Short mmCIF file of C-alpha atoms and ligand atoms in Angstrom, two decimals:
data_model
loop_
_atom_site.label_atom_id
_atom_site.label_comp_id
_atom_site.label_asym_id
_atom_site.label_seq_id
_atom_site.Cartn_x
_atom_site.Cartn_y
_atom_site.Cartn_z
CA UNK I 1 0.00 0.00 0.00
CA UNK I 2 1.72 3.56 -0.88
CA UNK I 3 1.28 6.19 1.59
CA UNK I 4 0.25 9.69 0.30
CA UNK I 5 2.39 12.23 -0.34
CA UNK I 6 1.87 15.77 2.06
CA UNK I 7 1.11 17.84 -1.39
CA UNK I 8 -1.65 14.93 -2.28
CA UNK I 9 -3.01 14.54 1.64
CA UNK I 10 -3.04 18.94 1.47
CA UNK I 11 -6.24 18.07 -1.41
CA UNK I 12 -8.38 16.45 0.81
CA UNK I 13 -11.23 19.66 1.79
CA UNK I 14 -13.39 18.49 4.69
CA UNK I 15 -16.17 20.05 4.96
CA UNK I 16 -19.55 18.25 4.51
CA UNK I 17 -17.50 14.88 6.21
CA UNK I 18 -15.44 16.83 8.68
CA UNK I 19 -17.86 15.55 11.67
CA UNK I 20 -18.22 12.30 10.45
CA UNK I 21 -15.81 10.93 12.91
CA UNK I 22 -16.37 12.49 15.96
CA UNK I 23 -18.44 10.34 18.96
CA UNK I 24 -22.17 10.59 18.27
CA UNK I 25 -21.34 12.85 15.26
CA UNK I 26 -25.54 12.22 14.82
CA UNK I 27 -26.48 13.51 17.97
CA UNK I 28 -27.66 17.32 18.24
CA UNK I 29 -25.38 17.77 21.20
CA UNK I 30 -22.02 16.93 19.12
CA UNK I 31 -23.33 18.86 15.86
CA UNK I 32 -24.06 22.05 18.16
CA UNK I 33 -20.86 22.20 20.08
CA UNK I 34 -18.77 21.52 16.50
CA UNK I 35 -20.68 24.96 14.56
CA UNK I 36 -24.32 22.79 14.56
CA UNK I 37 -27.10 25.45 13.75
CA UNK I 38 -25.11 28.24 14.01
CA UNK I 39 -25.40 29.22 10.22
CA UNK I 40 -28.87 28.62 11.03
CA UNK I 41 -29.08 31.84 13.46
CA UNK I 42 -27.21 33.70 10.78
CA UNK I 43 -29.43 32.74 7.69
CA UNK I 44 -32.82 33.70 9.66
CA UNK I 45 -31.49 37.58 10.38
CA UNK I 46 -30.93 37.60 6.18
CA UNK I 47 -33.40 38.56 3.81
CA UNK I 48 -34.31 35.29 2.05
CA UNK I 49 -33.92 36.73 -1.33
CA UNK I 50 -30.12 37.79 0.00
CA UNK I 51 -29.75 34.21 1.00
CA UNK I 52 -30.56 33.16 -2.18
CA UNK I 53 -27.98 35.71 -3.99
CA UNK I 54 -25.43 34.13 -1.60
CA UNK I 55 -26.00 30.96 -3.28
CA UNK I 56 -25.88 31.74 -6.58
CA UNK I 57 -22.75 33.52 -5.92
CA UNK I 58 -20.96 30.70 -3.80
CA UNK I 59 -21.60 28.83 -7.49
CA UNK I 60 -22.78 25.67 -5.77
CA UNK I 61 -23.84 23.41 -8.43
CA UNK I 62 -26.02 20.13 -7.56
CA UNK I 63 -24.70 17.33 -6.54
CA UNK I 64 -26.92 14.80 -7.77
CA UNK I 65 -25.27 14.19 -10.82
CA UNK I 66 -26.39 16.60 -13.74
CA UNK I 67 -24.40 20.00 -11.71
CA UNK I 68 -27.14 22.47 -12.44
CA UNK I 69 -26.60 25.56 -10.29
CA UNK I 70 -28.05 25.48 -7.25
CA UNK I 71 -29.17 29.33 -6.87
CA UNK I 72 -30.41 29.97 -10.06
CA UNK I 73 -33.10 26.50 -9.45
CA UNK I 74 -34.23 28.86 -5.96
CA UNK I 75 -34.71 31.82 -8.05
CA UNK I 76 -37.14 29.97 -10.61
CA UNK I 77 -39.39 29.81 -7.83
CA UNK I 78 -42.26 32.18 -8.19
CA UNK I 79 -42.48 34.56 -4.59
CA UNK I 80 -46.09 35.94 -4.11
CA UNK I 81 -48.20 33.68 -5.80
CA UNK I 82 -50.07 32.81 -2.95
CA UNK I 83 -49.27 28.99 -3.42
CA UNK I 84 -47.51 27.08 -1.09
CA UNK I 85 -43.83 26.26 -1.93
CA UNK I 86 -42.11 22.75 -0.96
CA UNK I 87 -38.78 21.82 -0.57
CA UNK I 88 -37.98 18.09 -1.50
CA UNK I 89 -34.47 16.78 -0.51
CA UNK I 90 -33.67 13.40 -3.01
CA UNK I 91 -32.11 10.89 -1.02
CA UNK I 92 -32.74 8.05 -2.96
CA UNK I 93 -29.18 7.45 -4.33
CA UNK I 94 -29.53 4.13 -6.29
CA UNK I 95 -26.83 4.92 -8.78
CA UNK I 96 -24.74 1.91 -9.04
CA UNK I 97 -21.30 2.59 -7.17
CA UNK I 98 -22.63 5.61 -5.72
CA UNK I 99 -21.95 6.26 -1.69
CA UNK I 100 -21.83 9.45 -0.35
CA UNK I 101 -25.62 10.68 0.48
CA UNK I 102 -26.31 7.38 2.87
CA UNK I 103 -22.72 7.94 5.29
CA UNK I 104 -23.73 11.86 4.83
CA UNK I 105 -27.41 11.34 6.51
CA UNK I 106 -26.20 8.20 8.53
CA UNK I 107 -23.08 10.20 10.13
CA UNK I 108 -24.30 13.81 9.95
CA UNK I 109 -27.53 14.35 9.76
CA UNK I 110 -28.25 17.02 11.28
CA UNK I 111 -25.99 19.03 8.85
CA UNK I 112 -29.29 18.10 6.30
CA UNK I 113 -31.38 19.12 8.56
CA UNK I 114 -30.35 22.93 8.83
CA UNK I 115 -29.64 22.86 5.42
CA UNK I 116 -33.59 21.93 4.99
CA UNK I 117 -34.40 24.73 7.02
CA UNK I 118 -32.19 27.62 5.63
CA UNK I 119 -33.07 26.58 1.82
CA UNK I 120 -36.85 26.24 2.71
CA UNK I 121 -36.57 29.77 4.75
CA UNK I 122 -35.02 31.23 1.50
CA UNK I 123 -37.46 29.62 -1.16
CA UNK I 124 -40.45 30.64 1.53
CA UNK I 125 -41.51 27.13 1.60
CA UNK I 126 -42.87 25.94 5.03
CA UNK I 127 -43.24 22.24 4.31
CA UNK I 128 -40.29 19.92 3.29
CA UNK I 129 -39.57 16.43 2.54
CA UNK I 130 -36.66 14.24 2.72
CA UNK I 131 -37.37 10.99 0.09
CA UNK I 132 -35.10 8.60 1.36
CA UNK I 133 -34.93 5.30 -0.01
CA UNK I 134 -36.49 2.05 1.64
CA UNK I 135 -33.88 -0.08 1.97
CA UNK I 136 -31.60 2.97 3.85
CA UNK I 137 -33.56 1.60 7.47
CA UNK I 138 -30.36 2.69 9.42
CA UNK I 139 -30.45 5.96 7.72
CA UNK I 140 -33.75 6.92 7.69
CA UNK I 141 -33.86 6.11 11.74
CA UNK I 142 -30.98 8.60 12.57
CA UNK I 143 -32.63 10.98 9.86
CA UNK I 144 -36.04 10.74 11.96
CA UNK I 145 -34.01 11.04 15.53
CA UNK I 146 -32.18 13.96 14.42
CA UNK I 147 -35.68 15.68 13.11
CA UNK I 148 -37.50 14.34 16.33
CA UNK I 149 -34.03 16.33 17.89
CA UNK I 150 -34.51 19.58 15.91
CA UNK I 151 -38.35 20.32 16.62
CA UNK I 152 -37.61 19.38 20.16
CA UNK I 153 -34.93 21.95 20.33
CA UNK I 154 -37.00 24.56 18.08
CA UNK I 155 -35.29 24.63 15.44
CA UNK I 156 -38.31 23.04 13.32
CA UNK I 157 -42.21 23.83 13.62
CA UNK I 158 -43.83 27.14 14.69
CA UNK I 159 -41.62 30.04 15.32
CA UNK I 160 -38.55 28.29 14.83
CA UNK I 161 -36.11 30.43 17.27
CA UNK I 162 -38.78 33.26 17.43
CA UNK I 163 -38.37 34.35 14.01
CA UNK I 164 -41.87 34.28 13.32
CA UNK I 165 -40.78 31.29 10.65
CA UNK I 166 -42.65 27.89 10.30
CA UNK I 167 -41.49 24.75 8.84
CA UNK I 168 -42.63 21.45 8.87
CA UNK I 169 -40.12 18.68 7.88
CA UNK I 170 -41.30 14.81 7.01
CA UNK I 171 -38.90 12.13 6.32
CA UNK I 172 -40.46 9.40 3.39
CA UNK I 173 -39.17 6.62 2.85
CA UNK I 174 -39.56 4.92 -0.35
CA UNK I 175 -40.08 1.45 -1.84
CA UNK I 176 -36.83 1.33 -2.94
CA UNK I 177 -36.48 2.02 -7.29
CA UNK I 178 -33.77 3.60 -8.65
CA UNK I 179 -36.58 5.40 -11.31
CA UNK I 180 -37.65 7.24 -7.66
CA UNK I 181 -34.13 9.29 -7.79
CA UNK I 182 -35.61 10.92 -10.88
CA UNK I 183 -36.81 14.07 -9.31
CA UNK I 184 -40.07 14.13 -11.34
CA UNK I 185 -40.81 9.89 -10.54
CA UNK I 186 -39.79 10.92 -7.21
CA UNK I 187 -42.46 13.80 -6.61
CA UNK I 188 -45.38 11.32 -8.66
CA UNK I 189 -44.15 8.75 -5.32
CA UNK I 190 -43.87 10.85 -2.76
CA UNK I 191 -47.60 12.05 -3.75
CA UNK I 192 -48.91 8.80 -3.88
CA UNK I 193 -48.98 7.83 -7.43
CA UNK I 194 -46.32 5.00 -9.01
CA UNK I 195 -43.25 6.70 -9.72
CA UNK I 196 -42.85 7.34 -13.38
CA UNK I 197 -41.01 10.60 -14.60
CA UNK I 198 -43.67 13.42 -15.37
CA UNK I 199 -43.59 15.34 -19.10
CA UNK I 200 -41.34 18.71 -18.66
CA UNK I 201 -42.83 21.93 -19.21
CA UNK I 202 -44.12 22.63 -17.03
CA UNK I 203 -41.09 22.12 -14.63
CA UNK I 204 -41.11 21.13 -10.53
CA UNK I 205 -40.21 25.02 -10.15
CA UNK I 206 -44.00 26.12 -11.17
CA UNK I 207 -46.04 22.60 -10.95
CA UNK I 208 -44.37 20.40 -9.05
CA UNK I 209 -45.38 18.68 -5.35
CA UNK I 210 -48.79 18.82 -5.36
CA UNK I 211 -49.05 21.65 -8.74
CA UNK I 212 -47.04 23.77 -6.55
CA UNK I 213 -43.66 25.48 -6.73
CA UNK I 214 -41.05 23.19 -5.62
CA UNK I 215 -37.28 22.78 -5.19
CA UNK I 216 -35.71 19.12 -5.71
CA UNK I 217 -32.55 18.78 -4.63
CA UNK I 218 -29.95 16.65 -3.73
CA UNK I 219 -28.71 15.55 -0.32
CA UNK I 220 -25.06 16.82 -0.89
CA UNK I 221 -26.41 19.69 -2.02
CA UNK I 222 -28.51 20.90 0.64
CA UNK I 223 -25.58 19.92 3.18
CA UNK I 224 -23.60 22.20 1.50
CA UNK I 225 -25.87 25.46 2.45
CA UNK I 226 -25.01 26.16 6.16
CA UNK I 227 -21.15 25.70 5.24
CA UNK I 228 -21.87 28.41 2.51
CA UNK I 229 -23.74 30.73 5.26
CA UNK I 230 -21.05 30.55 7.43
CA UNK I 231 -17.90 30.84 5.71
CA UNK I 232 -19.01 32.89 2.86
CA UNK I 233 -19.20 32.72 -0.89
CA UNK I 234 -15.38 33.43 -1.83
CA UNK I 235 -14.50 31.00 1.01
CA UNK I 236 -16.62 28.51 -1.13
CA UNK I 237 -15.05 29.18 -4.47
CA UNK I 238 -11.29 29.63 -3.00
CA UNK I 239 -12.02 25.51 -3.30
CA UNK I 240 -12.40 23.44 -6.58
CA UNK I 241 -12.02 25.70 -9.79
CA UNK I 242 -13.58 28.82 -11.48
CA UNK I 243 -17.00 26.56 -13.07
CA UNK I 244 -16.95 23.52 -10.62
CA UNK I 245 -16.21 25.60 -7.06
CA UNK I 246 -16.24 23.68 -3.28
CA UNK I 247 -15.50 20.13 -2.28
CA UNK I 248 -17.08 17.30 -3.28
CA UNK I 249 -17.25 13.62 -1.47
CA UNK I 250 -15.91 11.46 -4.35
CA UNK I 251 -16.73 7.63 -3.24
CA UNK I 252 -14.24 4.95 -4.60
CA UNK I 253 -14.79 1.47 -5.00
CA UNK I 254 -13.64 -1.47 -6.63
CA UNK I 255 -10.15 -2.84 -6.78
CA UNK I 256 -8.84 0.27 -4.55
CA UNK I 257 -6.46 -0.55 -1.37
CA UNK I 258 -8.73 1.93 0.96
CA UNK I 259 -12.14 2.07 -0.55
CA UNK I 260 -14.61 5.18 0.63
CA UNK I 261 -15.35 8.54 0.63
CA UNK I 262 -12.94 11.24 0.13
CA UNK I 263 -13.94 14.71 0.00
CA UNK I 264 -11.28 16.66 -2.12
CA UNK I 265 -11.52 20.25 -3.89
CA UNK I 266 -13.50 19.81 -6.94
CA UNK I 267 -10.63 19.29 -10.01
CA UNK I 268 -8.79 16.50 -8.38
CA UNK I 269 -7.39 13.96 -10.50
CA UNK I 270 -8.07 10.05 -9.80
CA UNK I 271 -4.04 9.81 -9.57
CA UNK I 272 -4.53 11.89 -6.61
CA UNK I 273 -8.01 10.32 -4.94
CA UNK I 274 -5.90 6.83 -5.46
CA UNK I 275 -2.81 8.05 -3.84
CA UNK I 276 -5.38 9.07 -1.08
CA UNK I 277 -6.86 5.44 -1.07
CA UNK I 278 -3.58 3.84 -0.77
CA UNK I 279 -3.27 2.92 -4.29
CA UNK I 280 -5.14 -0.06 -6.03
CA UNK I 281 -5.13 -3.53 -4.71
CA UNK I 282 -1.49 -5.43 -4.59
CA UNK I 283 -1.23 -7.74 -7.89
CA UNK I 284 -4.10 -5.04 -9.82
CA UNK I 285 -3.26 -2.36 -12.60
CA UNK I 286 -6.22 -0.16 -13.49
CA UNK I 287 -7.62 -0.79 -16.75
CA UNK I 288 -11.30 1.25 -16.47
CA UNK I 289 -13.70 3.03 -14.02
CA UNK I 290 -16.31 4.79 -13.99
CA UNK I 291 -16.07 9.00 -12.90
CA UNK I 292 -19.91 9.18 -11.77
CA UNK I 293 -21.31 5.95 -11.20
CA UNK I 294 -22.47 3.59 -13.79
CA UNK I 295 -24.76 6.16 -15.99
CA UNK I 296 -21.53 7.68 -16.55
CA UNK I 297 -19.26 6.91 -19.79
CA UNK I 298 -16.19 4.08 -18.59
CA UNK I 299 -12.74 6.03 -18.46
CA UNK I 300 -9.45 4.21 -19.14
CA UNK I 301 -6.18 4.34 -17.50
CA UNK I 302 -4.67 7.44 -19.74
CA UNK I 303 -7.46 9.76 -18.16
CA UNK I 304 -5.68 9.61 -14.71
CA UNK I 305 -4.43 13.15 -14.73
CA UNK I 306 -8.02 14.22 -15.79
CA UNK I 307 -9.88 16.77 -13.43
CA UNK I 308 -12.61 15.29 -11.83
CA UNK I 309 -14.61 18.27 -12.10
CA UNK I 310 -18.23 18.96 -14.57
CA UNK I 311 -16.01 20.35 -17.50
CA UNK I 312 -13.28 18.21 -17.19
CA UNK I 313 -14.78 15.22 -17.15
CA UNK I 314 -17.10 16.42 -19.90
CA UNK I 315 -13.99 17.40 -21.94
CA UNK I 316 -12.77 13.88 -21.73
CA UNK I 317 -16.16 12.16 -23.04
CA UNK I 318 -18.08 11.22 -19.70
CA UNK I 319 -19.83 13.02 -17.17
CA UNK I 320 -19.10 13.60 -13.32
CA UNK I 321 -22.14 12.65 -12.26
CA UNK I 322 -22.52 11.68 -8.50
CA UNK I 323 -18.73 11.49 -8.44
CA UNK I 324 -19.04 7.65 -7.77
CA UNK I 325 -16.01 6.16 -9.13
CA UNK I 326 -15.70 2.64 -9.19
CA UNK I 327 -12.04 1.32 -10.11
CA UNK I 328 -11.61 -1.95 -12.45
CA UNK I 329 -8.63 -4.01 -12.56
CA UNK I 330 -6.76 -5.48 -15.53
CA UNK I 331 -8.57 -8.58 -14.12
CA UNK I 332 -12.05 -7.24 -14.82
CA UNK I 333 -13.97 -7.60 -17.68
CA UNK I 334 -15.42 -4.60 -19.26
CA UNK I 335 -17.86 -6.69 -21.34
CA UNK I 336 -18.85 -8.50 -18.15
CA UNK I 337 -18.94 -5.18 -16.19
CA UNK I 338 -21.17 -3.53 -18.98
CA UNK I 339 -23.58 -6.48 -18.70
CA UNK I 340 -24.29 -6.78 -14.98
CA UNK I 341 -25.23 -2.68 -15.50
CA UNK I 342 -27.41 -3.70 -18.46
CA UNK I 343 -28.94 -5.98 -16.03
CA UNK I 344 -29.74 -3.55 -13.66
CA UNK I 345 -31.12 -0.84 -15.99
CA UNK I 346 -33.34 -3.34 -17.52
CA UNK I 347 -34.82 -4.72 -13.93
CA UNK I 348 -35.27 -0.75 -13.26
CA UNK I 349 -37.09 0.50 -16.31
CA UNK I 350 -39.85 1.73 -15.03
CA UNK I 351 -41.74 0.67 -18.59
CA UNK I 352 -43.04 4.34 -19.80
CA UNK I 353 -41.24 4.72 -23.25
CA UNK I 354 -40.38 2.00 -26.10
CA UNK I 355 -36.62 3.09 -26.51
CA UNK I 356 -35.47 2.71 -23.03
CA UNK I 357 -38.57 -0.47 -22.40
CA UNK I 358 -37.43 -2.82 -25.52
CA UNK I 359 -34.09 -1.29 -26.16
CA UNK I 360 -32.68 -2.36 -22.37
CA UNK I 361 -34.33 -6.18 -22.75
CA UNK I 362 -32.70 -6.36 -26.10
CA UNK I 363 -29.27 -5.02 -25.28
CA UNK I 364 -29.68 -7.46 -22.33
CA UNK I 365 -29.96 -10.52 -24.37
CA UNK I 366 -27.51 -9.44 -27.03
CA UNK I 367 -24.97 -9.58 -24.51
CA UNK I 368 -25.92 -12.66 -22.81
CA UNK I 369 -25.10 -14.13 -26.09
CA UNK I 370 -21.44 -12.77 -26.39
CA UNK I 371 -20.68 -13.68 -23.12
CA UNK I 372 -21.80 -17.22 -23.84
CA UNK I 373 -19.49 -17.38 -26.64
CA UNK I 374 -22.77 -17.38 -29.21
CA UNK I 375 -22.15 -13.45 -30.08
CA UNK I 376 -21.51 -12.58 -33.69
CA UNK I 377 -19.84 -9.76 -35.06
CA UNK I 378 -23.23 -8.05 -36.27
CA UNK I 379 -23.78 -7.88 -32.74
CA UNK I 380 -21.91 -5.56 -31.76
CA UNK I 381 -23.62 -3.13 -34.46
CA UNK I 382 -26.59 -4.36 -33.03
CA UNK I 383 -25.81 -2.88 -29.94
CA UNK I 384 -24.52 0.59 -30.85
CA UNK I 385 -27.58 0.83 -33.12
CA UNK I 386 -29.60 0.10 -30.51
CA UNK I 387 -28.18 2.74 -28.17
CA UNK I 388 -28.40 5.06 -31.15
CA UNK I 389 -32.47 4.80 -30.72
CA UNK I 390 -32.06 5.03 -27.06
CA UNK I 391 -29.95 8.07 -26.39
CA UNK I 392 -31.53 11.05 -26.67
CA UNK I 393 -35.27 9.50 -27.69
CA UNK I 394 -35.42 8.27 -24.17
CA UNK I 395 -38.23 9.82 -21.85
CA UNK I 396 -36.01 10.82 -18.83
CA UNK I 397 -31.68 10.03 -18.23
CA UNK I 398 -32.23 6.24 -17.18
CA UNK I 399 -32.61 4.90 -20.81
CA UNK I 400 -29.61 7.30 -21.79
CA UNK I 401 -27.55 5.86 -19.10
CA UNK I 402 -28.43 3.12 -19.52
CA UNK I 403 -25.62 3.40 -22.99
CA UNK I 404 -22.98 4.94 -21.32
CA UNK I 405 -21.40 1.64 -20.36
CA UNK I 406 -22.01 -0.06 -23.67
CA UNK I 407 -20.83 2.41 -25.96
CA UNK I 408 -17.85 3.71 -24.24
CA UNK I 409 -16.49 0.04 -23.51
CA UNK I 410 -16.93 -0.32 -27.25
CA UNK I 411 -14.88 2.48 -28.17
CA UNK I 412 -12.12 1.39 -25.10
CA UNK I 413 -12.68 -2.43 -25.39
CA UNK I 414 -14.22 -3.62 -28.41
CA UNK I 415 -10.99 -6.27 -28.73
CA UNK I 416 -12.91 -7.50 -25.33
CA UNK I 417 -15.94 -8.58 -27.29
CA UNK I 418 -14.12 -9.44 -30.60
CA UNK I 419 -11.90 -12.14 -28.12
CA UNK I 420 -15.53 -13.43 -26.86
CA UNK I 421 -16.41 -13.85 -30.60
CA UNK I 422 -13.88 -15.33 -31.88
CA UNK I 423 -13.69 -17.97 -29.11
CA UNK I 424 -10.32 -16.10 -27.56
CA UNK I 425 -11.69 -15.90 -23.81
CA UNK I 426 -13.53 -18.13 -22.44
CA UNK I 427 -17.39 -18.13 -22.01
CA UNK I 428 -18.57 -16.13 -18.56
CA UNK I 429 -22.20 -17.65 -19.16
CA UNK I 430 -22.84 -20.62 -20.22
CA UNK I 431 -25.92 -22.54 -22.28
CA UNK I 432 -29.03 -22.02 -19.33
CA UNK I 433 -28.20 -18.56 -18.56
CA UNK I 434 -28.75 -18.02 -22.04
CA UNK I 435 -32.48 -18.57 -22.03
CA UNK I 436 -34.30 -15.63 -24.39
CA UNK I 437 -31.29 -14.33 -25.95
CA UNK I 438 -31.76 -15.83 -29.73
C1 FMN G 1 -32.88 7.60 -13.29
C2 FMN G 1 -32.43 8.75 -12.46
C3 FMN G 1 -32.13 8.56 -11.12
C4 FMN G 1 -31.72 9.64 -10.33
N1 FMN G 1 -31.42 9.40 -9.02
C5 FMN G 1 -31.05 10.45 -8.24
C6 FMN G 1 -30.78 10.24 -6.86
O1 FMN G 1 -30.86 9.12 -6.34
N2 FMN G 1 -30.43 11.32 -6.11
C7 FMN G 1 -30.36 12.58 -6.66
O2 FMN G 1 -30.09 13.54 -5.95
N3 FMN G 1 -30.59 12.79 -7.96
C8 FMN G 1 -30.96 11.76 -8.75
N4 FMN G 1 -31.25 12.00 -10.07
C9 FMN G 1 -31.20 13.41 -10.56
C10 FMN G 1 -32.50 14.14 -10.20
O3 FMN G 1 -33.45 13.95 -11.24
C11 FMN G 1 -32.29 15.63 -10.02
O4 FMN G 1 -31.57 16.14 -11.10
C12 FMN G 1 -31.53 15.99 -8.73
O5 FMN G 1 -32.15 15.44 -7.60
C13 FMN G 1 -31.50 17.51 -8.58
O6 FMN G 1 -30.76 17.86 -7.44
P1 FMN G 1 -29.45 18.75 -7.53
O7 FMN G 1 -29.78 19.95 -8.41
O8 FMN G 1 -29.21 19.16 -6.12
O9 FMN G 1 -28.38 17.91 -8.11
C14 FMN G 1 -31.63 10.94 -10.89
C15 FMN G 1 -31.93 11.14 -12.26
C16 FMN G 1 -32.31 10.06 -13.03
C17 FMN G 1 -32.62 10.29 -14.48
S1 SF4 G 2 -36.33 6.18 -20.07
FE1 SF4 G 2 -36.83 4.24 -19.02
S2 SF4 G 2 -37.14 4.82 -16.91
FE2 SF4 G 2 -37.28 6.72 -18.13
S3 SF4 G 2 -39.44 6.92 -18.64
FE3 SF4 G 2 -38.53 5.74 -20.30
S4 SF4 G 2 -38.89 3.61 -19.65
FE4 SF4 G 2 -39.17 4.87 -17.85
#
């Protein structure tokens, strides 16, 4: 295992995990005495609309994966419409490989908790939600505790530390589908209704919980807000670079000697976040990963010096995403890699449009076949024609994901598949898995 070097170890930023290991880092007591609700005290003496300027200067983009900025989404809201406004904090994270929401809530949750409360007190909403997913039990308790902990403090419900502001916060959890993350699915759930993304215009900002003006937002996100209050915009941007500013938690897994979250300046390279980790595995090289979870276009080993920040990553072909990167060895297969996520976007397809529906069960089968040694080299047009109908002619980003994998492991890898073909490797599948794939 290597050890770090000082200048790498000086990139790790802190912030949103810098709690995470002190005792009872959940408990109200511990999150008070280390700066808990302070920003809190601060943001309620503000103007909302100044709050909301702060924001928007700080540059905070979201952190659930598409980067939009954060202040701008607060501004769309309407103010004096006489509608009630909800804030909605997604906490689903089912992105394959992605870890950094769950520890966040599990280890710190009451640094969501005032972030619920200044963001709702600056969008003038006076209900909010936290959509948590099902299977996140441990989570979701300490979530409910540290709510249970805030009202009984007053820092939630009626006059919350006699400012004459009101806020009611409810913690859902879901049934546990990754379709749910997608804020519009996620608002059709939390209302009742099976989740299944909603037609955009109009957008959650106008018509969105209940017809109403809403923000959605990520957990990361919202965590980030009383940091932001209390140190200041410019103390925000003095991390990450000029378009991607602050820290982020980037979550490595995979063939990595030290596997977890490491929150670095935005802009860090994976050279550096492996250094961090220890290196990879003893006997593994790196061959591919993954920058932002599996919806995210495979990187190889030359994009190590590659900023892991929204334009950088872009720049190199992929996306950032949730900044889940999981690390492959040169004992992985791509082609097997790229099927188990096949798999998984084809058991979540939540069935609403044709491309994503058929395309996904297709692309599934195509590649059972190859990895039974039965593939043919028409399939492998068969699959990049068949991404070529889902990308972009999808209904929401789970049937475009859904191609990241395949295509970019075809541009990396395709000597992978052609070895499968031509009876080079070995079959991964064999004869009964193979059921429906002719
Ligand atoms: C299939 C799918 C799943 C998603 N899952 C999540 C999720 O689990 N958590 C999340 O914050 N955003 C998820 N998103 C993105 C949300 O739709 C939305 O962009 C995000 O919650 C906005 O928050 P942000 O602006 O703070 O990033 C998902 C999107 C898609 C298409
Ligand atoms: S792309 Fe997939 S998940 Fe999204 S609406 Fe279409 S079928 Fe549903």
């Amino acid at each position: 295992m290597t050890t770090p070097r000082p200048e790498t170890v000086a990139k790790l930023t802190p912030v949103l995990t810098k709690r995470w290991l002190s005792p009872d880092a959940w408990r109200i007591g511990t999150y008070e005495q280390l700066d808990g609700y302070a920003a809190l005290r601060k943001a309620l003496k503000a103007h909302p609309d100044d709050l909301i300027q702060l924001i928007k200067d700080s540059g905070l983009r979201g952190r659930g994966g598409a980067g939009f900025p954060t202040g701008l989404k607060w501004g769309f809201i309407p103010q004096g419409d006489g509608k009630p406004h909800y804030l909605v904090v997604n906490a689903d994270e089912g992105e394959p490989g992605t870890c950094k929401d769950l520890p966040l809530m599990t280890h710190d949750p009451h640094a969501l908790v005032e972030g619920v409360i200044i963001a709702s007190y600056a969008i003038r909403a006076s209900r909010a939600y936290i959509y948590i997913r099902g299977e996140a039990v441990h989570a979701a308790r300490r979530l409910r505790n540290a709510v249970q902990e805030a009202y009984d403090k007053g820092y939630l419900g009626r006059n919350i530390l006699r400012s004459g502001y009101d806020l009611e916060l409810v913690v859902h959890s879901g049934a546990g589908a990754y379709i749910c993350g997608e804020e519009t699915a996620l608002l059709d759930s939390l209302e009742g209704f099976r989740g299944q993304p909603r037609l955009r215009p109009p957008f959650p900002a106008t018509h969105g919980l209940y017809a109403s003006p809403t923000v959605v937002n990520n957990v990361g996100t919202i965590a980030s807000v009383p940091p932001i209050v209390l140190g200041g915009a410019d103390w925000w941007k003095s991390m990450g670079t000029e378009k991607s500013s602050g820290p982020m938690i980037y979550s490595l897994s995979g063939r990595v000697a030290n596997p977890g979250q490491y929150e670095c300046s935005m802009g860090v390279t994976l050279r550096e976040l492996l250094e961090l980790a220890g290196g990879m595995q003893p006997g593994h090289n790196l061959r591919f990963w993954t920058p932002g979870g599996s919806s995210t276009p495979l990187l190889a080993a030359e994009h190590l010096d590659v900023p892991l920040d929204f334009e950088g990553v872009a720049a190199a072909g992929s996306i950032l995403g949730t900044t889940a990167t999981q690390i492959f060895s040169d004992q992985d297969c791509p082609v097997y890699a790229t099927y188990r996520w096949l798999e998984f976007y084809h058991h979540e397809s939540c069935g609403k449009c044709t491309p994503c529906r058929e395309g996904n069960y297709w692309m599934v089968r195509v590649y059972r076949r190859i990895l039974a040694g039965q593939g043919t080299h028409e399939d492998l047009d068969t699959l990049l024609d068949t991404c070529d109908n889902i990308l972009g002619r999808s209904f929401c980003g789970l049937g475009d994901g859904a191609t990241s994998s395949v295509t970019s492991s075809l541009k990396y890898f395709k000597q992978d598949y052609l070895d499968y073909i031509e009876g080079r490797t070995a079959p991964k599948l064999s004869d009964k898995q193979l059921v429906g794939a002719h």
